[in-house]
PDB file of C-alpha atoms in Angstrom:
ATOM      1  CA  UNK A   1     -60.506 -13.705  -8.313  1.00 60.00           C
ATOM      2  CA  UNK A   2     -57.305 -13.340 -10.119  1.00 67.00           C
ATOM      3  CA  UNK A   3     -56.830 -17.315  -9.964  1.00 69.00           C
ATOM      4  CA  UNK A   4     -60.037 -17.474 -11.741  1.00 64.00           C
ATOM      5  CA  UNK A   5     -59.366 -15.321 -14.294  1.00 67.00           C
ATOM      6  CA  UNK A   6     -56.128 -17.010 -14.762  1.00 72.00           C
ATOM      7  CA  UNK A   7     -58.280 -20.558 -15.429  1.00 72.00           C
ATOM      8  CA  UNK A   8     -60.553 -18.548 -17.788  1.00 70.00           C
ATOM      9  CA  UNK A   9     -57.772 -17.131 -20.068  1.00 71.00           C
ATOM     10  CA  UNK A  10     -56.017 -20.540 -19.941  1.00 75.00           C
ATOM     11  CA  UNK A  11     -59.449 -22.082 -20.522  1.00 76.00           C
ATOM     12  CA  UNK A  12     -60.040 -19.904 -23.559  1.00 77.00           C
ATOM     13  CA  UNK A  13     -63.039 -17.678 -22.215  1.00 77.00           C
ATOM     14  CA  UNK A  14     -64.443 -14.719 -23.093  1.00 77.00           C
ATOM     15  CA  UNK A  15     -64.939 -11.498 -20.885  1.00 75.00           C
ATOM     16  CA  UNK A  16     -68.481 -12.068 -21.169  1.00 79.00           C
ATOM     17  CA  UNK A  17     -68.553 -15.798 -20.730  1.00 79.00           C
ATOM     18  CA  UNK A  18     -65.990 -15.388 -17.296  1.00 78.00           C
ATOM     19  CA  UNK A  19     -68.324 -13.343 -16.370  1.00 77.00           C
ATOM     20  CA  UNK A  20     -71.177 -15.117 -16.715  1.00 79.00           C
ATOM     21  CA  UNK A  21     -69.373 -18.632 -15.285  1.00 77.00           C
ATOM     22  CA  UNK A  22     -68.037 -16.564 -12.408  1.00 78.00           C
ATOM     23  CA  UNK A  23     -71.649 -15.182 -11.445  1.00 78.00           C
ATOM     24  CA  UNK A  24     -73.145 -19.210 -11.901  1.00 78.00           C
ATOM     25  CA  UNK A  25     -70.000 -19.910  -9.725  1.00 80.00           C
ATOM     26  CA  UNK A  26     -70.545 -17.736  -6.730  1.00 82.00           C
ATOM     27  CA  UNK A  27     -74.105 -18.165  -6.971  1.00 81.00           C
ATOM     28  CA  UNK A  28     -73.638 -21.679  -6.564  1.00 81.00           C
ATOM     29  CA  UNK A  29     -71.484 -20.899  -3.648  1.00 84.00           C
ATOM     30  CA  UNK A  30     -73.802 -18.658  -1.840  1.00 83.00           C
ATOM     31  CA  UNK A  31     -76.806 -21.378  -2.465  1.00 84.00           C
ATOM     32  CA  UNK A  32     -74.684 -23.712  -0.652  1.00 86.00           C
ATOM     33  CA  UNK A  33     -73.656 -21.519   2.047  1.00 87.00           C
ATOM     34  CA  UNK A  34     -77.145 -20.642   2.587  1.00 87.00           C
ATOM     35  CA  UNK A  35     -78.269 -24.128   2.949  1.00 89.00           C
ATOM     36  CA  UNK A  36     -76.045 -24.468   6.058  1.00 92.00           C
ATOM     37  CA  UNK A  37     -78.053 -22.413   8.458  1.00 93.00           C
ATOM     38  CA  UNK A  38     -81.372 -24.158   7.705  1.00 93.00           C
ATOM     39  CA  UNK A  39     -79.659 -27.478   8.465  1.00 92.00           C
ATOM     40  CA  UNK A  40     -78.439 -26.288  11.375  1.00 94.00           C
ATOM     41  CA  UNK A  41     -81.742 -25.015  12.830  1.00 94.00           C
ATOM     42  CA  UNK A  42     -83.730 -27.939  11.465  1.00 94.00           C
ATOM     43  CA  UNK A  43     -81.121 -30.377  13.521  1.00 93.00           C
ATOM     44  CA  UNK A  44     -81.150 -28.251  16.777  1.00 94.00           C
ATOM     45  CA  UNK A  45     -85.773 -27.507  16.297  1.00 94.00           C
ATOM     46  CA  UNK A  46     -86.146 -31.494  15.419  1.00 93.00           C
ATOM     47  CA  UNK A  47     -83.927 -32.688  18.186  1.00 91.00           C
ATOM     48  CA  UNK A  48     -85.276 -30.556  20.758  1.00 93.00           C
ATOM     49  CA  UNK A  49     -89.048 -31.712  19.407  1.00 92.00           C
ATOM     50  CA  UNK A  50     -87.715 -35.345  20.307  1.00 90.00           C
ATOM     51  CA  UNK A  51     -86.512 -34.405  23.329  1.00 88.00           C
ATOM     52  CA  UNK A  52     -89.577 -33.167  24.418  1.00 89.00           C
ATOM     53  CA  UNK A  53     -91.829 -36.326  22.936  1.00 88.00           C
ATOM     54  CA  UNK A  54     -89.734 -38.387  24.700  1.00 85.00           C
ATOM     55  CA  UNK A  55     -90.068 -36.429  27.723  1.00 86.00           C
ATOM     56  CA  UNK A  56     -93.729 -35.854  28.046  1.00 86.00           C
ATOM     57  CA  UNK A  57     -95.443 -38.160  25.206  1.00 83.00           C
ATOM     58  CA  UNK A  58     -99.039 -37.155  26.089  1.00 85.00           C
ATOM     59  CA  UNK A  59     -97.693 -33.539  24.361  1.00 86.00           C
ATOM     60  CA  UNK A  60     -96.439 -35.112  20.942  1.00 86.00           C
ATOM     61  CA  UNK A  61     -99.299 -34.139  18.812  1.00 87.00           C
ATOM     62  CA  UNK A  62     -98.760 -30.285  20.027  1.00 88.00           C
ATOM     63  CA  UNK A  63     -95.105 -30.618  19.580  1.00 91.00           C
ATOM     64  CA  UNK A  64     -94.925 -32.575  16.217  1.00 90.00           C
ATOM     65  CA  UNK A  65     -97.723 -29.636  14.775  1.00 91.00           C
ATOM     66  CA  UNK A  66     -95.707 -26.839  15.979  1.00 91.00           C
ATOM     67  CA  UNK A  67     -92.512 -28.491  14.927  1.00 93.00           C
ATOM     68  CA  UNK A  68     -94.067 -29.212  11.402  1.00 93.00           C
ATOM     69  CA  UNK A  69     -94.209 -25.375  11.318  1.00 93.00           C
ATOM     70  CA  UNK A  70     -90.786 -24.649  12.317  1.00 94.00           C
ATOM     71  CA  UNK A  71     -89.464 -27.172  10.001  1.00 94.00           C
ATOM     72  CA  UNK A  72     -91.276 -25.623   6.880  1.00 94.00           C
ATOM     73  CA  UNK A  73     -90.310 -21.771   8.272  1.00 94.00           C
ATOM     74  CA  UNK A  74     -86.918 -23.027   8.212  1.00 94.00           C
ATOM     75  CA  UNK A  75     -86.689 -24.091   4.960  1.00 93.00           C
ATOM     76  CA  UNK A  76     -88.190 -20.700   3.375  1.00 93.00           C
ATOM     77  CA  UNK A  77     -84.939 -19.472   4.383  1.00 92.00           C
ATOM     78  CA  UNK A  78     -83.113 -22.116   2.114  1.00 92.00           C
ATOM     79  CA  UNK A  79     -85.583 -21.412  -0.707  1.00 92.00           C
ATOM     80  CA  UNK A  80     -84.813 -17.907  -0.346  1.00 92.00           C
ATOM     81  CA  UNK A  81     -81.015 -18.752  -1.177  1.00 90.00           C
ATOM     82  CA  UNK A  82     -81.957 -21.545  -4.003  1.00 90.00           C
ATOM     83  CA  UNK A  83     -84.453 -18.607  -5.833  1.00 90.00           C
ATOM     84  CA  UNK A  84     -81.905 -16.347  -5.785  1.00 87.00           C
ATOM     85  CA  UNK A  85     -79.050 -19.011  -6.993  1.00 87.00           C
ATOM     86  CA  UNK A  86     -81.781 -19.601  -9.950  1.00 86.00           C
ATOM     87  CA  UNK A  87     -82.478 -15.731 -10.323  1.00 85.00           C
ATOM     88  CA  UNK A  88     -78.529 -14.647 -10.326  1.00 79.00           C
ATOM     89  CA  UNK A  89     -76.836 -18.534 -11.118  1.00 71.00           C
ATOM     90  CA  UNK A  90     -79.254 -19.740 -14.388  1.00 64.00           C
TER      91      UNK A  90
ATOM     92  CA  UNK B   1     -96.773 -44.342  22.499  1.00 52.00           C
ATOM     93  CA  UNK B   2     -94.573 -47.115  22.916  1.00 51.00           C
ATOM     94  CA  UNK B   3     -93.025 -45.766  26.497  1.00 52.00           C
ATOM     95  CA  UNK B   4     -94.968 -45.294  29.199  1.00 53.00           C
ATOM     96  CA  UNK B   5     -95.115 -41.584  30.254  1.00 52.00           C
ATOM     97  CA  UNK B   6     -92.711 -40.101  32.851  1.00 51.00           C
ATOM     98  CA  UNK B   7     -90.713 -43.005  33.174  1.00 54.00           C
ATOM     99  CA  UNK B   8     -86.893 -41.612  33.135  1.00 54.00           C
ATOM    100  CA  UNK B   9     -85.619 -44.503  31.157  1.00 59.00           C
ATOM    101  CA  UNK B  10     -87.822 -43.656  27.915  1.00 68.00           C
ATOM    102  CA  UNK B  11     -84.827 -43.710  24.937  1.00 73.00           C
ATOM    103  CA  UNK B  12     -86.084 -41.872  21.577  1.00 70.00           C
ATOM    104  CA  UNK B  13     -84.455 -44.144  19.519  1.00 73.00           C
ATOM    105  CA  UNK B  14     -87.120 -47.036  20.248  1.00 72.00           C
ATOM    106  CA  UNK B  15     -89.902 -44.688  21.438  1.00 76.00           C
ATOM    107  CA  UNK B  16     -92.771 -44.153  18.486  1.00 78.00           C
ATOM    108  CA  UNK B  17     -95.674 -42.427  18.140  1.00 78.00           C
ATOM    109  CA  UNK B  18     -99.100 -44.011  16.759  1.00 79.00           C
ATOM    110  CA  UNK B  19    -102.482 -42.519  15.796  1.00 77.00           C
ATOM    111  CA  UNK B  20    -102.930 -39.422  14.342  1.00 82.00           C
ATOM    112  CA  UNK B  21    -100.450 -37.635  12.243  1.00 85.00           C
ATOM    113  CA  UNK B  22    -100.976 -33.961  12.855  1.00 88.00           C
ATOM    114  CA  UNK B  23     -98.572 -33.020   9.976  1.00 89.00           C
ATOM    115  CA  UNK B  24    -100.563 -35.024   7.649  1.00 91.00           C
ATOM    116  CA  UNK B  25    -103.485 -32.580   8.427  1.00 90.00           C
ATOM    117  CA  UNK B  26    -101.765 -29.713   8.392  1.00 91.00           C
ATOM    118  CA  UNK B  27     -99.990 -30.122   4.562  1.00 93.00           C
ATOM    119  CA  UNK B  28    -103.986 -31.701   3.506  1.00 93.00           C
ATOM    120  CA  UNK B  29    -104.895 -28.131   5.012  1.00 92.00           C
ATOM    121  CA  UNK B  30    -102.307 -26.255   3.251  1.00 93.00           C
ATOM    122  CA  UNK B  31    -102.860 -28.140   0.259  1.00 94.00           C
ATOM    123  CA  UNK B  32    -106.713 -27.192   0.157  1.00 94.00           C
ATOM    124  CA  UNK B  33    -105.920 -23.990   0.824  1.00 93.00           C
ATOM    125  CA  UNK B  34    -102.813 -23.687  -2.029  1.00 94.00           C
ATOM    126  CA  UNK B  35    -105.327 -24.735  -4.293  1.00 94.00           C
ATOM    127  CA  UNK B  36    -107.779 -21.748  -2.890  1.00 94.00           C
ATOM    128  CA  UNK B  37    -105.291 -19.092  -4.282  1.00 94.00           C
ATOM    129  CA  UNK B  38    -103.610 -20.785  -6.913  1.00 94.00           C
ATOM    130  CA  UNK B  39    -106.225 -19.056  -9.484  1.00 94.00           C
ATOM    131  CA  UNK B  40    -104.768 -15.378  -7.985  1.00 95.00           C
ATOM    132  CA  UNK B  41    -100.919 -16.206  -7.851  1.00 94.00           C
ATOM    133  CA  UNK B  42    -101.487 -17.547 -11.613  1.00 94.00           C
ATOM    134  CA  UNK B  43    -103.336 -14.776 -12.420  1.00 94.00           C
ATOM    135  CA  UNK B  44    -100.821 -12.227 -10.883  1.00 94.00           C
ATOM    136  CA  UNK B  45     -98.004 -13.939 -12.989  1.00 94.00           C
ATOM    137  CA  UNK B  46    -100.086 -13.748 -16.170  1.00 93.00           C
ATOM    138  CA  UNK B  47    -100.189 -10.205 -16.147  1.00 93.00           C
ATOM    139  CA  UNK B  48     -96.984  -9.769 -15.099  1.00 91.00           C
ATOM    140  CA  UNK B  49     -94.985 -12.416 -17.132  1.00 90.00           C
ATOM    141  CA  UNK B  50     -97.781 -13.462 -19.497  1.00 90.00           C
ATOM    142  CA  UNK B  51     -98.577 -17.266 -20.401  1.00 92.00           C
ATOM    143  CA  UNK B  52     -94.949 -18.299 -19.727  1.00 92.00           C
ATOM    144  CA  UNK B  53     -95.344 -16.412 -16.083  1.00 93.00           C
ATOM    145  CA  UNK B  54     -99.026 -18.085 -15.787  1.00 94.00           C
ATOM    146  CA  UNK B  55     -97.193 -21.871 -16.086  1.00 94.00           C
ATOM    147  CA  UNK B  56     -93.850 -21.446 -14.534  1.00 94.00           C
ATOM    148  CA  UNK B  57     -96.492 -20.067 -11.610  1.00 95.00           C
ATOM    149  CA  UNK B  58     -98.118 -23.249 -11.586  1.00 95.00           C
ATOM    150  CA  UNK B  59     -95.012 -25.143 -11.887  1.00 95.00           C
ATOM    151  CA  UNK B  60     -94.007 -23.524  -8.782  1.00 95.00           C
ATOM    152  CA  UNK B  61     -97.015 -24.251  -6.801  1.00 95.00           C
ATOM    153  CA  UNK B  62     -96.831 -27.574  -7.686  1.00 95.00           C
ATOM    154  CA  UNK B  63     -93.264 -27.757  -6.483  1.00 95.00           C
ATOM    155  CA  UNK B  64     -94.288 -26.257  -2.818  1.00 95.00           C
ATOM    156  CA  UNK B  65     -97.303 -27.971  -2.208  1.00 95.00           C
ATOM    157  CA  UNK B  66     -95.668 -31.788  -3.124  1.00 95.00           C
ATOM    158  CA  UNK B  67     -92.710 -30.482  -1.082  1.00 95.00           C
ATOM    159  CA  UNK B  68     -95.340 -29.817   1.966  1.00 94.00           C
ATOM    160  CA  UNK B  69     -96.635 -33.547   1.486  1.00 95.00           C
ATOM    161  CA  UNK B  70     -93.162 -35.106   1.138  1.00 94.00           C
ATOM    162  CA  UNK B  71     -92.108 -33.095   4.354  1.00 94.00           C
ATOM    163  CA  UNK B  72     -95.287 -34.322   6.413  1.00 94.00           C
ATOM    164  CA  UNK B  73     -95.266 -38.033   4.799  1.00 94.00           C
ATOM    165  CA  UNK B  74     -91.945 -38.320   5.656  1.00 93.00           C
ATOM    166  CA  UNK B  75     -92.362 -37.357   9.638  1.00 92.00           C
ATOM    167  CA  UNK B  76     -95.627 -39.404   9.699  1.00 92.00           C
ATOM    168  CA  UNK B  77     -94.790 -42.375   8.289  1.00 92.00           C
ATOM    169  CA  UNK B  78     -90.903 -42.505  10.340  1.00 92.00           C
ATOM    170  CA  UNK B  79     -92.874 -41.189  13.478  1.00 89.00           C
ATOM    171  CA  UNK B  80     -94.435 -44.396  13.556  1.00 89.00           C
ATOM    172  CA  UNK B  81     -91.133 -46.486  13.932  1.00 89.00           C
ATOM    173  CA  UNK B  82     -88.869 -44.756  15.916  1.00 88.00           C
ATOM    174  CA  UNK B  83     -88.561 -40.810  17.048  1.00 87.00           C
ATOM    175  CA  UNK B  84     -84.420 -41.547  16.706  1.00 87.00           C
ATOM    176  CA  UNK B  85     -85.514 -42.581  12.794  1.00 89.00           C
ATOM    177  CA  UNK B  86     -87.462 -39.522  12.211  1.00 90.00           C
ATOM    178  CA  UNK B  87     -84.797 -36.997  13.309  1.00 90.00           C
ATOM    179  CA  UNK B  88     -82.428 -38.341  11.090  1.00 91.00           C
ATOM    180  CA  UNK B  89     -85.594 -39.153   8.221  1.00 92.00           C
ATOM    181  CA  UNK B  90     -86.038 -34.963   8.639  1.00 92.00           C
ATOM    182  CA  UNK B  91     -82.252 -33.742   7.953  1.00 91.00           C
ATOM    183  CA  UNK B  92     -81.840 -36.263   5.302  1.00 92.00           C
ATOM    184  CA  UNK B  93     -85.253 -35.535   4.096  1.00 92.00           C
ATOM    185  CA  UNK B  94     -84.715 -31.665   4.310  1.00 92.00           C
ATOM    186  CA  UNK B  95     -81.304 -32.384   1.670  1.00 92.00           C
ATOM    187  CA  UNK B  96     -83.580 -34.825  -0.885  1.00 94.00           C
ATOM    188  CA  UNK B  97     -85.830 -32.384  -0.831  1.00 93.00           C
ATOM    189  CA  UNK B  98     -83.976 -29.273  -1.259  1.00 92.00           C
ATOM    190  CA  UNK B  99     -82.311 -31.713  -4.145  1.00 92.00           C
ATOM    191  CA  UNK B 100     -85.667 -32.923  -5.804  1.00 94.00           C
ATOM    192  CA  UNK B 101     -86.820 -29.136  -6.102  1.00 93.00           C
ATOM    193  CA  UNK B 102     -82.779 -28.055  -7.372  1.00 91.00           C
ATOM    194  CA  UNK B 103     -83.527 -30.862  -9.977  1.00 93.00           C
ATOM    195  CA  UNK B 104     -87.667 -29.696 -10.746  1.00 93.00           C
ATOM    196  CA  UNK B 105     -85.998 -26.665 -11.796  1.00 92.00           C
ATOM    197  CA  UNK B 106     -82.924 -27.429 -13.581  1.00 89.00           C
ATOM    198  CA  UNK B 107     -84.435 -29.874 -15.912  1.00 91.00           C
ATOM    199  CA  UNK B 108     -87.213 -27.190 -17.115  1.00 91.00           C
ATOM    200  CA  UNK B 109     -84.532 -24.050 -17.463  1.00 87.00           C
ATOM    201  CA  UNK B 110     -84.324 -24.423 -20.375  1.00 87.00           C
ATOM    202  CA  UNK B 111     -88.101 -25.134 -21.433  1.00 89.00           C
ATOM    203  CA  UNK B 112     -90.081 -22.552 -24.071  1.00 90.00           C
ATOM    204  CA  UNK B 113     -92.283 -21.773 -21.311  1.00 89.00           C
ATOM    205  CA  UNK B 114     -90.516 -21.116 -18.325  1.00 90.00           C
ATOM    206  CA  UNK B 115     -90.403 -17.721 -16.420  1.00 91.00           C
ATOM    207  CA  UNK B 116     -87.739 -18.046 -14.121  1.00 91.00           C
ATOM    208  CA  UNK B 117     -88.193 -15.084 -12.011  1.00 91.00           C
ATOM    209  CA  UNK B 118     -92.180 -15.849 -12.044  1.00 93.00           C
ATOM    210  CA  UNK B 119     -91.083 -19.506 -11.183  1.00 93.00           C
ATOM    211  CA  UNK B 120     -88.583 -18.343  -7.905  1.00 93.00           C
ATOM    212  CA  UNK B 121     -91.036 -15.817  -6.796  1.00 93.00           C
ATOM    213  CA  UNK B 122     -93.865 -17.948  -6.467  1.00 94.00           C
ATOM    214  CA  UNK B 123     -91.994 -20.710  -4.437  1.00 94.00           C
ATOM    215  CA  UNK B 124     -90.905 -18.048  -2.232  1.00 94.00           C
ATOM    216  CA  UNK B 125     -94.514 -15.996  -1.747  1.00 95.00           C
ATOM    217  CA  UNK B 126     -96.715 -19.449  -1.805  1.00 95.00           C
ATOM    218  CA  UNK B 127     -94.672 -21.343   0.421  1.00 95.00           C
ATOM    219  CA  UNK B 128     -94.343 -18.417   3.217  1.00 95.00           C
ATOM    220  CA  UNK B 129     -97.956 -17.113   2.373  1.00 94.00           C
ATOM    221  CA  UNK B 130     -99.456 -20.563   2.990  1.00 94.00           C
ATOM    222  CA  UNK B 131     -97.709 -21.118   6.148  1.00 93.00           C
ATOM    223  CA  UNK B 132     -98.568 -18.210   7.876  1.00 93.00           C
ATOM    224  CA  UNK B 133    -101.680 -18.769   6.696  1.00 91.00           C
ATOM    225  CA  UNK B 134    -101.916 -21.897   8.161  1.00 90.00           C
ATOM    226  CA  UNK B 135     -99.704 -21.083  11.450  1.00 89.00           C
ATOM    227  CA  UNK B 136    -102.637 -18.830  12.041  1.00 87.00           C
ATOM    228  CA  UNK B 137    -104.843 -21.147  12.204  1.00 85.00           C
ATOM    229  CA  UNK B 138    -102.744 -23.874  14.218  1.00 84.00           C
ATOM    230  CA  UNK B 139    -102.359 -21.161  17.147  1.00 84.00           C
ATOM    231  CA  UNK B 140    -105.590 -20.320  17.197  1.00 81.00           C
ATOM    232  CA  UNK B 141    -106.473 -24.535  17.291  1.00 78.00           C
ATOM    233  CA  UNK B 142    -103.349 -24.213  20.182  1.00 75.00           C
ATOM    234  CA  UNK B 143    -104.811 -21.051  22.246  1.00 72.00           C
ATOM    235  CA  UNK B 144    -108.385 -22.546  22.277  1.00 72.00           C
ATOM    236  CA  UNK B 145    -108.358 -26.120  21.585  1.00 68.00           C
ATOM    237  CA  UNK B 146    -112.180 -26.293  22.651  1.00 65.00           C
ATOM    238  CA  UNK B 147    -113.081 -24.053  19.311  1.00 66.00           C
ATOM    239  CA  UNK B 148    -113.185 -24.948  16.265  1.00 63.00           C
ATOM    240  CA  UNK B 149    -111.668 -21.711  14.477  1.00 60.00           C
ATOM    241  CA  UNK B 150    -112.666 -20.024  10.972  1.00 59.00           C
ATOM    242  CA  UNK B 151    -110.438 -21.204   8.249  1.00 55.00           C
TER     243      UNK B 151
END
């Protein structure tokens, strides 16, 4: 924190306008950070949906519906982070 | 399929799936039905948020729904070369996507008309509404595959 305010005086910012860059800064952080654990899950639920195609292939329609739905769950989670980004970040 | 079943030496990376694509029915399904309560979410935003609440809502639909037929285009159509291709189609797909709907919003933040908080809400409650909306269906389809259930 102090490094940033150190670029924002040297940059020639306001209170207000650190502020506000700080807030689109961290909120761009967290949207990142919070696009990690969806990746993650959507690696481990596809690959384990493949696994199980290749494994018993009469199955794949089930699978691919149900994994369909996990993918798009999954996501919510990263449009959680990306509305609040815009919400807080914007 | 382009393996024979049970056989131990079946490799993802060349096996693919043909026929149907299930998650082309499901997003057609979730589509229908996103269009079945667009009129209320709009509405809700309206009241709350006015005219610029009623658009950014439909701006926001519009964004979940296309994302529902990129996701489900993008597994059917790599499903049919290779299950290898689609795993990696699906993580690259999930960061274009996430991108394309970073980029639907950025380039309208600025617009006359735009409701931002009308516009995140409305991603968030349509895309989660419509699929447990349509999960509920899908299990019931699962648990008794002989019936057809009530939409």
């Amino acid at each position: 924190m102090e490094a940033f305010i150190q670029v924002a005086a040297a940059a020639g910012l306001t209170g207000d306008e650190a502020k506000a860059a700080s807030a689109a800064g961290s909120a761009g952080f967290a949207y990142g950070l919070a696009a990690i654990g969806p990746g993650i899950g959507i690696g481990y639920l596809v690959g384990k949906s493949v696994e199980a195609m290749a494994r018993q292939p009469e199955a794949a329609g089930m699978v691919r519906t149900t994994m369909f739905l996990g993918i798009a769950f999954t996501e919510a989670l990263a449009l959680i982070g990306f509305v609040v980004f815009i919400l807080i970040g914007l | 399929m382009s393996n024979e079943p049970g056989n131990s030496s079946i490799n993802p990376m060349v096996t693919r799936l043909e026929g149907d694509a299930p998650e082309i029915e499901v997003s057609l399904d979730i589509l229908k039905r996103g269009i079945y309560v667009a009129p209320i979410i709009i509405g809700v935003c309206a009241v709350f948020a006015g005219m610029d609440g009623a658009i950014s809502a439909l701006y926001g639909m519009a964004i979940v729904l296309v994302n529902f037929l990129m996701a489900a285009g993008l597994v059917a159509f790599t499903a049919r070369i290779s299950l290898g291709l689609m795993m990696g189609a699906v993580l690259f797909g999930y960061l274009v996507r996430l991108g394309l709907i970073f980029l639907a919003v950025i380039l309208v933040r600025d617009a006359s008309w735009i409701s931002l908080t009308a516009l995140g809400l409305t991603i968030i409650v349509t895309h989660l509404g419509l699929l447990v909306w349509e999960m509920r269906f899908v299990a019931a389809s699962l648990a008794f595959p002989g019936l057809k259930p009530r939409k």
